[in-house]
Coordinates of C-alpha atoms in Angstrom, one line a residue:
Chain P
M1223 CA -23.0 -7.1 -23.0
M1224 CA -21.8 -6.2 -19.5
K1225 CA -19.9 -8.9 -17.6
V1226 CA -20.5 -9.6 -13.9
I1227 CA -17.3 -11.0 -12.4
K1228 CA -17.1 -12.5 -8.9
T1229 CA -13.7 -13.9 -8.6
I1230 CA -10.3 -12.3 -8.6
T1231 CA -8.9 -14.9 -11.0
A1232 CA -11.6 -14.1 -13.6
L1233 CA -11.1 -10.4 -13.2
Q1234 CA -7.3 -10.7 -13.6
E1235 CA -7.8 -12.6 -16.9
E1236 CA -10.2 -9.9 -18.1
I1237 CA -7.9 -7.1 -17.2
K1238 CA -4.9 -8.9 -18.9
A1239 CA -6.9 -9.1 -22.1
Y1240 CA -7.7 -5.4 -22.0
K1241 CA -4.1 -4.5 -21.4
Q1242 CA -2.9 -6.7 -24.2
A1243 CA -5.3 -5.0 -26.5
N1244 CA -4.0 -1.6 -25.3
K1245 CA -7.4 -0.6 -24.0
T1246 CA -7.6 2.3 -21.5
I1247 CA -9.5 1.4 -18.3
G1248 CA -11.7 3.6 -16.1
L1249 CA -12.5 2.4 -12.6
V1250 CA -15.3 3.3 -10.3
T1251 CA -15.1 1.7 -6.8
T1252 CA -18.4 1.5 -5.0
M1253 CA -20.1 -0.2 -2.1
G1254 CA -23.2 -0.8 -4.3
A1255 CA -26.6 0.7 -3.6
L1256 CA -25.9 2.7 -6.6
H1257 CA -27.6 6.1 -7.2
E1258 CA -27.3 9.0 -9.6
G1259 CA -24.0 10.1 -7.9
H1260 CA -22.4 6.8 -8.8
A1261 CA -24.2 6.9 -12.2
S1262 CA -22.3 10.2 -13.0
L1263 CA -19.0 8.5 -12.2
I1264 CA -19.7 5.4 -14.3
K1265 CA -20.9 7.6 -17.2
A1266 CA -17.6 9.6 -17.0
A1267 CA -15.5 6.4 -16.7
S1268 CA -17.3 4.9 -19.8
E1269 CA -17.0 8.1 -21.9
E1270 CA -13.3 8.8 -21.0
N1271 CA -11.9 5.3 -21.4
D1272 CA -12.2 2.3 -23.7
V1273 CA -13.6 0.1 -20.9
A1274 CA -15.3 1.0 -17.6
V1275 CA -15.0 -1.3 -14.6
V1276 CA -17.3 -0.9 -11.6
S1277 CA -16.5 -2.6 -8.3
V1278 CA -19.4 -3.4 -6.0
F1279 CA -18.0 -4.4 -2.6
V1280 CA -19.3 -3.4 0.9
N1281 CA -15.8 -3.2 2.4
P1282 CA -15.9 -4.5 6.0
T1283 CA -12.5 -2.9 7.0
Q1284 CA -13.9 0.6 6.7
F1285 CA -16.7 0.1 9.1
G1286 CA -16.2 0.5 12.9
P1287 CA -17.7 -2.0 15.3
T1288 CA -20.8 0.0 16.0
E1289 CA -21.4 1.1 12.4
D1290 CA -23.9 -0.1 9.8
L1291 CA -21.9 -2.9 8.1
D1292 CA -24.7 -5.5 8.4
S1293 CA -27.6 -3.2 7.5
Y1294 CA -25.8 -1.4 4.7
P1295 CA -28.0 -1.8 1.6
R1296 CA -27.1 -4.6 -0.8
T1297 CA -28.8 -4.4 -4.2
L1298 CA -26.5 -6.1 -6.7
D1299 CA -29.1 -6.8 -9.3
A1300 CA -30.3 -3.2 -9.4
D1301 CA -26.7 -2.1 -9.3
C1302 CA -25.8 -4.2 -12.4
R1303 CA -28.8 -2.7 -14.3
L1304 CA -27.8 0.8 -13.4
A1305 CA -24.1 0.2 -14.2
E1306 CA -24.9 -1.4 -17.6
G1307 CA -27.2 1.5 -18.4
M1308 CA -24.4 4.0 -17.8
G1309 CA -22.0 2.1 -20.1
A1310 CA -20.1 -0.2 -17.7
D1311 CA -18.3 -3.1 -19.3
V1312 CA -17.6 -5.1 -16.1
V1313 CA -19.2 -5.2 -12.7
F1314 CA -16.7 -6.8 -10.2
A1315 CA -18.5 -8.0 -7.1
P1316 CA -16.1 -10.1 -5.0
T1317 CA -16.7 -11.7 -1.6
P1318 CA -14.8 -10.4 1.5
Q1319 CA -12.8 -13.7 1.5
E1320 CA -11.6 -12.9 -2.1
M1321 CA -10.5 -9.4 -1.2
Y1322 CA -8.9 -10.3 2.2
P1323 CA -7.2 -13.6 1.6
S1324 CA -4.9 -13.6 4.7
A1325 CA -5.9 -14.0 8.3
D1326 CA -3.6 -11.0 9.1
M1327 CA -4.0 -7.8 7.0
T1328 CA -1.7 -5.9 4.9
W1329 CA -2.8 -2.3 5.5
V1330 CA -2.3 0.9 3.5
E1331 CA -2.5 3.8 5.9
V1332 CA -2.3 7.5 5.2
T1333 CA -1.1 9.4 8.3
G1334 CA -1.3 13.0 9.5
N1335 CA -4.1 15.5 10.0
I1336 CA -5.7 14.4 6.8
T1337 CA -7.0 11.2 8.3
K1338 CA -7.4 12.5 11.9
V1339 CA -9.8 15.4 11.4
L1340 CA -13.5 15.4 10.2
C1341 CA -14.8 11.8 9.9
G1342 CA -11.4 10.5 11.0
A1343 CA -12.0 11.8 14.5
T1344 CA -15.1 9.6 15.1
R1345 CA -14.2 6.9 12.6
P1346 CA -10.6 6.1 13.5
I1347 CA -10.1 3.0 11.3
H1348 CA -12.3 4.2 8.4
F1349 CA -9.7 5.7 6.1
R1350 CA -7.2 2.9 6.7
G1351 CA -9.9 0.5 5.4
V1352 CA -10.7 2.8 2.5
A1353 CA -7.0 3.3 1.4
T1354 CA -6.4 -0.5 1.8
V1355 CA -9.3 -1.6 -0.3
V1356 CA -8.8 1.0 -3.0
A1357 CA -5.1 0.1 -3.3
K1358 CA -6.2 -3.5 -3.9
F1359 CA -8.7 -2.4 -6.6
F1360 CA -6.0 -0.2 -8.2
N1361 CA -3.7 -3.2 -8.4
L1362 CA -6.4 -5.6 -9.6
V1363 CA -7.9 -3.3 -12.3
Q1364 CA -4.8 -1.2 -13.2
P1365 CA -7.0 1.7 -14.3
D1366 CA -5.7 4.6 -16.3
K1367 CA -8.3 6.8 -14.5
A1368 CA -10.2 6.2 -11.3
Y1369 CA -13.4 8.2 -10.5
F1370 CA -14.5 9.4 -7.0
G1371 CA -17.2 11.8 -6.0
Q1372 CA -16.5 15.1 -4.2
K1373 CA -19.4 14.1 -1.9
D1374 CA -16.8 12.1 0.1
A1375 CA -14.5 15.1 0.3
Q1376 CA -12.1 13.7 2.9
Q1377 CA -11.9 10.4 1.1
V1378 CA -10.9 12.2 -2.1
Q1379 CA -8.1 14.0 -0.3
V1380 CA -6.8 10.8 1.4
L1381 CA -6.8 8.9 -1.8
Q1382 CA -5.1 11.7 -3.7
R1383 CA -2.4 11.6 -1.0
M1384 CA -2.1 7.9 -1.3
V1385 CA -1.8 8.0 -5.1
R1386 CA 0.9 10.8 -4.8
D1387 CA 2.8 9.1 -2.0
L1388 CA 2.8 5.6 -3.4
F1389 CA 3.1 6.7 -7.1
F1390 CA 0.1 4.7 -8.4
P1391 CA 0.3 5.1 -12.1
L1392 CA -3.1 6.5 -12.7
E1393 CA -5.1 9.7 -12.7
L1394 CA -7.6 10.3 -10.0
R1395 CA -10.7 12.1 -11.3
V1396 CA -12.9 13.9 -8.8
M1397 CA -16.5 14.5 -10.0
P1398 CA -19.0 17.0 -8.6
I1399 CA -21.6 16.2 -5.9
I1400 CA -24.9 15.1 -7.4
R1401 CA -28.0 16.4 -5.6
E1402 CA -31.7 15.8 -5.5
A1403 CA -33.8 18.5 -7.0
D1404 CA -34.3 20.0 -3.5
G1405 CA -30.6 20.1 -2.8
L1406 CA -30.0 16.9 -0.7
A1407 CA -26.7 15.3 -1.7
K1408 CA -27.3 11.8 -3.1
S1409 CA -26.2 9.1 -0.7
S1410 CA -26.9 5.4 -0.3
R1411 CA -27.7 6.2 3.3
N1412 CA -30.5 8.6 2.3
T1413 CA -32.8 5.5 2.1
Y1414 CA -32.5 5.2 5.9
L1415 CA -34.3 8.6 6.4
S1416 CA -37.9 8.9 7.5
A1417 CA -39.9 11.5 5.6
A1418 CA -39.5 14.0 8.4
E1419 CA -35.8 13.4 8.6
R1420 CA -35.5 13.7 4.9
Q1421 CA -37.1 17.1 5.1
S1422 CA -34.9 18.3 8.0
A1423 CA -31.8 17.1 6.1
L1424 CA -32.3 19.9 3.5
I1425 CA -30.7 22.2 6.1
L1426 CA -27.3 20.9 5.1
S1427 CA -27.3 22.0 1.4
Q1428 CA -29.1 25.2 2.4
S1429 CA -26.5 26.2 4.9
L1430 CA -23.7 25.4 2.6
R1431 CA -25.3 27.4 -0.2
A1432 CA -25.7 30.3 2.2
V1433 CA -22.1 30.2 3.3
Q1434 CA -20.9 30.2 -0.3
D1435 CA -22.9 33.4 -0.8
S1436 CA -21.2 34.9 2.3
F1437 CA -17.8 33.9 0.9
A1438 CA -18.7 35.3 -2.5
Q1439 CA -19.6 38.6 -0.8
G1440 CA -16.2 38.8 0.8
E1441 CA -16.5 37.1 4.2
R1442 CA -13.1 35.5 5.0
T1443 CA -13.1 35.1 8.8
T1444 CA -12.9 31.4 9.5
A1445 CA -14.8 31.6 12.8
K1446 CA -17.6 33.7 11.3
L1447 CA -18.1 31.3 8.3
L1448 CA -18.2 28.3 10.7
E1449 CA -20.6 30.1 13.1
Q1450 CA -23.0 30.9 10.2
V1451 CA -23.3 27.3 9.1
T1452 CA -23.5 26.0 12.7
N1453 CA -26.3 28.4 13.6
Q1454 CA -28.3 27.7 10.5
I1455 CA -28.1 23.9 11.0
K1456 CA -29.1 24.4 14.7
T1457 CA -32.4 26.0 13.5
E1458 CA -33.4 22.5 12.5
P1459 CA -34.5 20.7 15.7
M1460 CA -33.9 17.1 14.4
A1461 CA -30.3 17.9 13.4
V1462 CA -27.5 16.7 15.7
I1463 CA -24.2 18.1 14.6
D1464 CA -21.2 15.8 14.6
Y1465 CA -18.9 18.5 13.1
V1466 CA -19.0 21.7 11.1
S1467 CA -15.4 22.3 10.1
L1468 CA -13.1 24.3 7.8
Y1469 CA -9.7 22.9 6.7
Q1470 CA -7.2 24.0 4.2
L1471 CA -6.7 21.8 1.1
P1472 CA -5.1 19.6 0.1
D1473 CA -3.8 18.1 3.4
L1474 CA -6.7 19.3 5.7
T1475 CA -4.4 21.4 7.8
E1476 CA -5.7 24.1 10.2
C1477 CA -7.2 27.2 8.6
P1478 CA -5.7 30.6 9.5
V1479 CA -7.9 33.2 11.1
Q1480 CA -8.6 34.7 7.7
L1481 CA -9.2 32.2 4.9
S1482 CA -6.9 32.1 1.9
G1483 CA -6.3 29.7 -1.0
R1484 CA -8.5 26.7 -1.2
S1485 CA -10.5 25.4 1.8
L1486 CA -13.0 22.7 2.6
L1487 CA -16.1 23.4 4.6
A1488 CA -17.4 20.0 5.6
V1489 CA -20.4 19.0 7.8
A1490 CA -21.5 15.7 9.3
V1491 CA -24.9 15.8 11.0
K1492 CA -27.2 13.0 12.4
F1493 CA -30.9 12.9 11.6
G1494 CA -32.3 10.2 13.8
N1495 CA -29.9 7.3 13.4
T1496 CA -28.6 8.4 10.0
R1497 CA -25.4 10.4 9.7
L1498 CA -25.1 12.5 6.6
I1499 CA -22.2 14.4 5.2
D1500 CA -22.0 17.3 2.8
N1501 CA -19.4 19.9 1.9
V1502 CA -18.4 22.8 -0.2
I1503 CA -15.0 24.1 -1.4
L1504 CA -14.4 27.8 -0.7
E1505 CA -11.9 29.2 -3.1
D1506 CA -11.0 32.6 -4.6
K1507 CA -11.9 32.6 -8.2
Chain V
M373 CA 24.2 2.1 -22.9
M374 CA 22.7 2.0 -19.4
K375 CA 20.8 5.1 -18.2
V376 CA 21.2 6.5 -14.7
I377 CA 18.0 8.2 -13.7
K378 CA 17.6 10.3 -10.6
T379 CA 14.2 11.8 -10.7
I380 CA 10.8 10.2 -10.6
T381 CA 9.5 12.2 -13.6
A382 CA 12.3 11.0 -15.8
L383 CA 11.8 7.4 -14.6
Q384 CA 8.0 7.6 -15.3
E385 CA 8.7 8.7 -18.9
E386 CA 11.2 5.9 -19.4
I387 CA 8.7 3.3 -18.0
K388 CA 5.9 4.7 -20.1
A389 CA 8.0 4.2 -23.2
Y390 CA 8.8 0.6 -22.3
K391 CA 5.1 -0.1 -21.6
Q392 CA 4.0 1.4 -25.0
A393 CA 6.6 -0.7 -26.7
N394 CA 5.2 -3.8 -24.9
K395 CA 8.5 -4.5 -23.2
T396 CA 8.6 -6.8 -20.2
I397 CA 10.3 -5.2 -17.1
G398 CA 12.4 -6.9 -14.4
L399 CA 13.1 -4.9 -11.2
V400 CA 15.8 -5.3 -8.6
T401 CA 15.4 -3.0 -5.6
T402 CA 18.7 -2.5 -3.7
M403 CA 20.2 -0.2 -1.1
G404 CA 23.4 -0.1 -3.3
A405 CA 26.8 -1.3 -2.1
L406 CA 26.2 -4.0 -4.7
H407 CA 27.9 -7.4 -4.4
E408 CA 27.7 -10.7 -6.1
G409 CA 24.3 -11.4 -4.4
H410 CA 22.8 -8.4 -6.1
A411 CA 24.7 -9.3 -9.3
S412 CA 22.9 -12.6 -9.5
L413 CA 19.5 -10.8 -9.2
I414 CA 20.3 -8.2 -11.8
K415 CA 21.6 -11.0 -14.2
A416 CA 18.3 -12.9 -13.8
A417 CA 16.2 -9.8 -14.3
S418 CA 18.1 -9.0 -17.4
E419 CA 17.9 -12.5 -18.8
E420 CA 14.2 -13.0 -18.0
N421 CA 12.9 -9.6 -19.2
D422 CA 13.2 -7.2 -22.1
V423 CA 14.6 -4.5 -19.7
A424 CA 16.1 -4.6 -16.3
V425 CA 15.7 -1.7 -13.8
V426 CA 17.9 -1.5 -10.7
S427 CA 16.9 0.9 -7.9
V428 CA 19.7 2.1 -5.7
F429 CA 18.2 3.8 -2.6
V430 CA 19.3 3.7 1.0
N431 CA 15.7 3.8 2.4
P432 CA 15.6 5.8 5.6
T433 CA 12.3 4.5 6.8
Q434 CA 13.6 0.9 7.3
F435 CA 16.4 2.0 9.7
G436 CA 15.7 2.3 13.4
P437 CA 17.0 5.4 15.3
T438 CA 20.1 3.5 16.6
E439 CA 20.9 1.7 13.3
D440 CA 23.5 2.3 10.6
L441 CA 21.6 4.7 8.2
D442 CA 24.4 7.3 8.1
S443 CA 27.3 4.8 7.9
Y444 CA 25.6 2.5 5.5
P445 CA 28.0 2.2 2.5
R446 CA 27.1 4.4 -0.5
T447 CA 29.0 3.5 -3.7
L448 CA 26.9 4.7 -6.6
D449 CA 29.6 4.8 -9.3
A450 CA 30.8 1.3 -8.5
D451 CA 27.1 0.1 -8.3
C452 CA 26.4 1.5 -11.8
R453 CA 29.4 -0.3 -13.2
L454 CA 28.4 -3.6 -11.6
A455 CA 24.7 -3.2 -12.7
E456 CA 25.7 -2.3 -16.3
G457 CA 28.1 -5.3 -16.4
M458 CA 25.1 -7.6 -15.4
G459 CA 22.9 -6.2 -18.1
A460 CA 20.9 -3.5 -16.4
D461 CA 19.2 -1.0 -18.7
V462 CA 18.4 1.6 -16.0
V463 CA 19.8 2.4 -12.6
F464 CA 17.3 4.5 -10.7
A465 CA 18.9 6.4 -7.8
P466 CA 16.4 8.9 -6.3
T467 CA 16.9 11.2 -3.3
P468 CA 14.8 10.5 -0.1
Q469 CA 12.9 13.7 -0.9
E470 CA 11.8 12.3 -4.3
M471 CA 10.7 9.0 -2.7
Y472 CA 8.9 10.6 0.3
P473 CA 7.2 13.7 -1.1
S474 CA 4.8 14.4 1.9
A475 CA 5.6 15.5 5.4
D476 CA 3.3 12.8 6.6
M477 CA 3.7 9.2 5.3
T478 CA 1.5 6.8 3.5
W479 CA 2.6 3.5 5.0
V480 CA 2.2 0.0 3.7
E481 CA 2.3 -2.4 6.7
V482 CA 2.1 -6.2 6.8
T483 CA 0.7 -7.3 10.2
G484 CA 0.8 -10.6 12.1
N485 CA 3.6 -12.9 13.3
I486 CA 5.3 -12.5 10.0
T487 CA 6.6 -9.0 10.9
K488 CA 6.8 -9.5 14.6
V489 CA 9.2 -12.4 14.9
L490 CA 12.9 -12.8 13.9
C491 CA 14.3 -9.3 12.9
G492 CA 10.9 -7.8 13.5
A493 CA 11.3 -8.4 17.3
T494 CA 14.4 -6.0 17.5
R495 CA 13.6 -3.9 14.5
P496 CA 9.9 -3.0 15.0
I497 CA 9.6 -0.4 12.1
H498 CA 11.9 -2.2 9.7
F499 CA 9.4 -4.2 7.6
R500 CA 6.9 -1.3 7.5
G501 CA 9.7 0.7 5.9
V502 CA 10.6 -2.1 3.5
A503 CA 7.0 -2.8 2.4
T504 CA 6.3 0.9 1.9
V505 CA 9.4 1.6 -0.3
V506 CA 9.0 -1.6 -2.3
A507 CA 5.3 -0.7 -2.9
K508 CA 6.5 2.7 -4.2
F509 CA 9.0 1.0 -6.5
F510 CA 6.4 -1.5 -7.8
N511 CA 4.1 1.4 -8.7
L512 CA 6.9 3.4 -10.3
V513 CA 8.5 0.7 -12.3
Q514 CA 5.4 -1.6 -12.9
P515 CA 7.6 -4.6 -13.3
D516 CA 6.5 -8.0 -14.7
K517 CA 8.9 -9.7 -12.3
A518 CA 10.7 -8.4 -9.2
Y519 CA 13.8 -10.1 -7.8
F520 CA 14.7 -10.6 -4.2
G521 CA 17.4 -12.7 -2.5
Q522 CA 16.6 -15.6 -0.1
K523 CA 19.4 -14.1 2.1
D524 CA 16.8 -11.7 3.5
A525 CA 14.4 -14.6 4.2
Q526 CA 11.9 -12.7 6.3
Q527 CA 11.8 -9.8 3.9
V528 CA 10.9 -12.3 1.1
Q529 CA 8.0 -13.7 3.1
V530 CA 6.7 -10.2 4.0
L531 CA 6.9 -9.0 0.4
Q532 CA 5.2 -12.2 -0.8
R533 CA 2.4 -11.5 1.6
M534 CA 2.2 -7.9 0.5
V535 CA 2.0 -8.9 -3.2
R536 CA -0.7 -11.5 -2.4
D537 CA -2.8 -9.3 -0.1
L538 CA -2.7 -6.1 -2.3
F539 CA -2.8 -8.0 -5.6
F540 CA 0.3 -6.4 -7.1
P541 CA 0.2 -7.6 -10.8
L542 CA 3.7 -9.0 -10.9
E543 CA 5.7 -12.2 -10.1
L544 CA 8.0 -12.1 -7.2
R545 CA 11.2 -14.2 -8.0
V546 CA 13.2 -15.4 -5.0
M547 CA 16.8 -16.2 -5.8
P548 CA 19.2 -18.4 -3.8
I549 CA 21.7 -17.0 -1.3
I550 CA 25.1 -16.3 -2.8
R551 CA 28.1 -17.2 -0.6
E552 CA 31.8 -16.5 -0.5
A553 CA 34.0 -19.5 -1.3
D554 CA 34.3 -20.2 2.4
G555 CA 30.5 -20.1 3.0
L556 CA 29.9 -16.6 4.4
A557 CA 26.7 -15.2 2.9
K558 CA 27.3 -12.2 0.8
S559 CA 26.2 -9.0 2.5
S560 CA 26.9 -5.3 2.1
R561 CA 27.5 -5.2 5.8
N562 CA 30.4 -7.8 5.5
T563 CA 32.7 -4.8 4.8
Y564 CA 32.2 -3.7 8.4
L565 CA 33.9 -6.9 9.7
S566 CA 37.5 -7.0 11.0
A567 CA 39.6 -10.0 9.8
A568 CA 39.0 -11.8 13.0
E569 CA 35.3 -11.2 13.0
R570 CA 35.1 -12.2 9.3
Q571 CA 36.7 -15.6 10.3
S572 CA 34.4 -16.1 13.3
A573 CA 31.4 -15.4 11.1
L574 CA 31.9 -18.6 9.2
I575 CA 30.2 -20.3 12.1
L576 CA 26.9 -19.2 10.7
S577 CA 27.0 -21.1 7.4
Q578 CA 28.8 -24.0 9.1
S579 CA 26.1 -24.4 11.7
L580 CA 23.3 -24.1 9.0
R581 CA 25.0 -26.7 6.8
A582 CA 25.3 -29.0 9.9
V583 CA 21.6 -28.7 10.8
Q584 CA 20.7 -29.4 7.2
D585 CA 22.6 -32.7 7.5
S586 CA 20.8 -33.6 10.7
F587 CA 17.5 -32.8 9.0
A588 CA 18.4 -34.9 6.0
Q589 CA 19.3 -37.8 8.4
G590 CA 15.8 -37.6 9.8
E591 CA 15.9 -35.3 12.8
R592 CA 12.6 -33.5 13.1
T593 CA 12.4 -32.4 16.7
T594 CA 12.2 -28.6 16.6
A595 CA 13.9 -28.1 19.9
K596 CA 16.8 -30.4 19.0
L597 CA 17.4 -28.7 15.7
L598 CA 17.5 -25.3 17.4
E599 CA 19.7 -26.5 20.1
Q600 CA 22.2 -27.9 17.7
V601 CA 22.6 -24.6 15.8
T602 CA 22.7 -22.6 19.0
N603 CA 25.4 -24.8 20.6
Q604 CA 27.5 -24.8 17.5
I605 CA 27.4 -20.9 17.2
K606 CA 28.2 -20.6 20.9
T607 CA 31.6 -22.4 20.3
E608 CA 32.7 -19.2 18.6
P609 CA 33.7 -16.8 21.4
M610 CA 33.1 -13.6 19.3
A611 CA 29.5 -14.6 18.3
V612 CA 26.7 -12.9 20.2
I613 CA 23.4 -14.5 19.3
D614 CA 20.4 -12.2 18.6
Y615 CA 18.2 -15.2 17.6
V616 CA 18.3 -18.7 16.4
S617 CA 14.7 -19.5 15.4
L618 CA 12.5 -21.9 13.4
Y619 CA 9.2 -20.9 12.0
Q620 CA 6.8 -22.4 9.6
L621 CA 6.5 -21.0 6.1
P622 CA 4.9 -19.0 4.5
D623 CA 3.6 -16.9 7.4
L624 CA 6.3 -17.5 10.0
T625 CA 3.9 -19.2 12.5
E626 CA 5.1 -21.3 15.4
C627 CA 6.5 -24.7 14.6
P628 CA 5.0 -27.8 16.1
V629 CA 7.2 -30.0 18.3
Q630 CA 7.9 -32.2 15.3
L631 CA 8.6 -30.3 12.1
S632 CA 6.5 -30.9 9.0
G633 CA 6.1 -29.1 5.7
R634 CA 8.3 -26.2 5.0
S635 CA 10.2 -24.3 7.7
L636 CA 12.7 -21.5 8.0
L637 CA 15.7 -21.8 10.3
A638 CA 17.0 -18.3 10.6
V639 CA 19.9 -16.8 12.6
A640 CA 21.0 -13.3 13.5
V641 CA 24.3 -13.0 15.3
K642 CA 26.5 -10.0 16.1
F643 CA 30.3 -10.1 15.6
G644 CA 31.6 -6.9 17.1
N645 CA 29.2 -4.2 16.1
T646 CA 28.1 -6.0 12.9
R647 CA 24.9 -8.0 12.9
L648 CA 24.8 -10.7 10.3
I649 CA 21.8 -12.9 9.2
D650 CA 21.7 -16.2 7.5
N651 CA 19.1 -18.9 7.0
V652 CA 18.2 -22.3 5.5
I653 CA 14.9 -23.8 4.5
L654 CA 14.2 -27.2 6.0
E655 CA 11.7 -29.2 3.8
D656 CA 10.9 -32.8 3.1
K657 CA 11.9 -33.5 -0.5

């Protein structure tokens, strides 16, 4: 029987008991509105660890003042059913007050290009909020493994840097993007889309599949790969491009004129009021 | 036989073995140049835990550009002898490269008055460096208890806030100031003092003892208590006051006109080129 825990004190007692019983812990941090992307993370956490803990917390510090904090979908009952179905042992759903006990904040901030480019350019406080809240969950849950989706590619890189720099004693597991049958990457924000926007948004996965093909056929010129994706997205009248970018992994540094090693091609595009992201890793096999 | 460990990989293996054997761990983080103040922390860590780990690391990120990073005393052999004598099981003495693996930093920063007043006013990056390196040591050593001296009163408050805000799963133990027979608070920087400066510096502990007496006799007016300490320190011609301040605990907020609750009276005073700090907590019994 899965437990739903709302206070930090109760969570800490639960974790202490797991630790004393030498149980391994898998953690999935979420903002709720769980979909099949989250489900794949929870399933992996459950299969690879003795217990799986899922946090459900719409983290206010990663939303900018004009962003969708208030309207972000909150569906705790459905989230609990999905989590339990995927094998979760605990859903931890704290209040903002519990997670941020002080009037002033203690921040965890990853600096450098890695948080300045892509979404960092238009969401300047976003990754500081993410790093801070994830550090809190790491200390609260003390997981052996923590699961994140490649869908949020920049978040994954930022958190890998945080884990490496601060020496968190855990393994960060990055799981593949889960897509709808027609290719749209699963996202809690997909529910905002009208039917027409939903149809237009397919251009993202289509353009990324096409650029993967070009890369596989030998195209290595950074500018040409970017141009191909940009042009293809622009064929969709409803698409308003925020960015189409290529950066080198792991630290999201500038790409050379000719790609080499491992690179991230990431896009952020608005359809109506809804901003969607998607990405692909280009890498020589 | 105490182990001296210099790499993070070797430390992590050692800690893993302790954890698997269910041993409790006490941590003392130091910048070396160990004296009887540190000795009291190491002794407590050894007595209250199965194993005691002492880090010796002159942390570059907590020194400002004009401060004494290069000249800070480095005495690893003597430090190891002292630590072993106090019951330490491990001395961890990493290089800056080991502790800061990325070109860009991941920072841990406690914000608010707590890091802006007192030493934070003249050392704006100091507590960010302290919080960051201590967070790293917490994640590396995973201590049950971590020991800090009340000598560094503001550091203690900052780290208590960090532990509380980020939910580090450990107990922070604050140990009393250790003094020379004549009252001077033990400090690695005392070795910088000339004989004359050393004599002048006694005014710090004398003035703090005197203000404790005034408080015990009922004086509660913030301005009067501050004035008393300031005037007494000024009787010493070599003393150049950086600050004489009173703040409310725990978050170092402004004191009301009449003291109540728990307050920190802290002083920072230069004698020649050497800046010394000392403090006393004023509290109704």
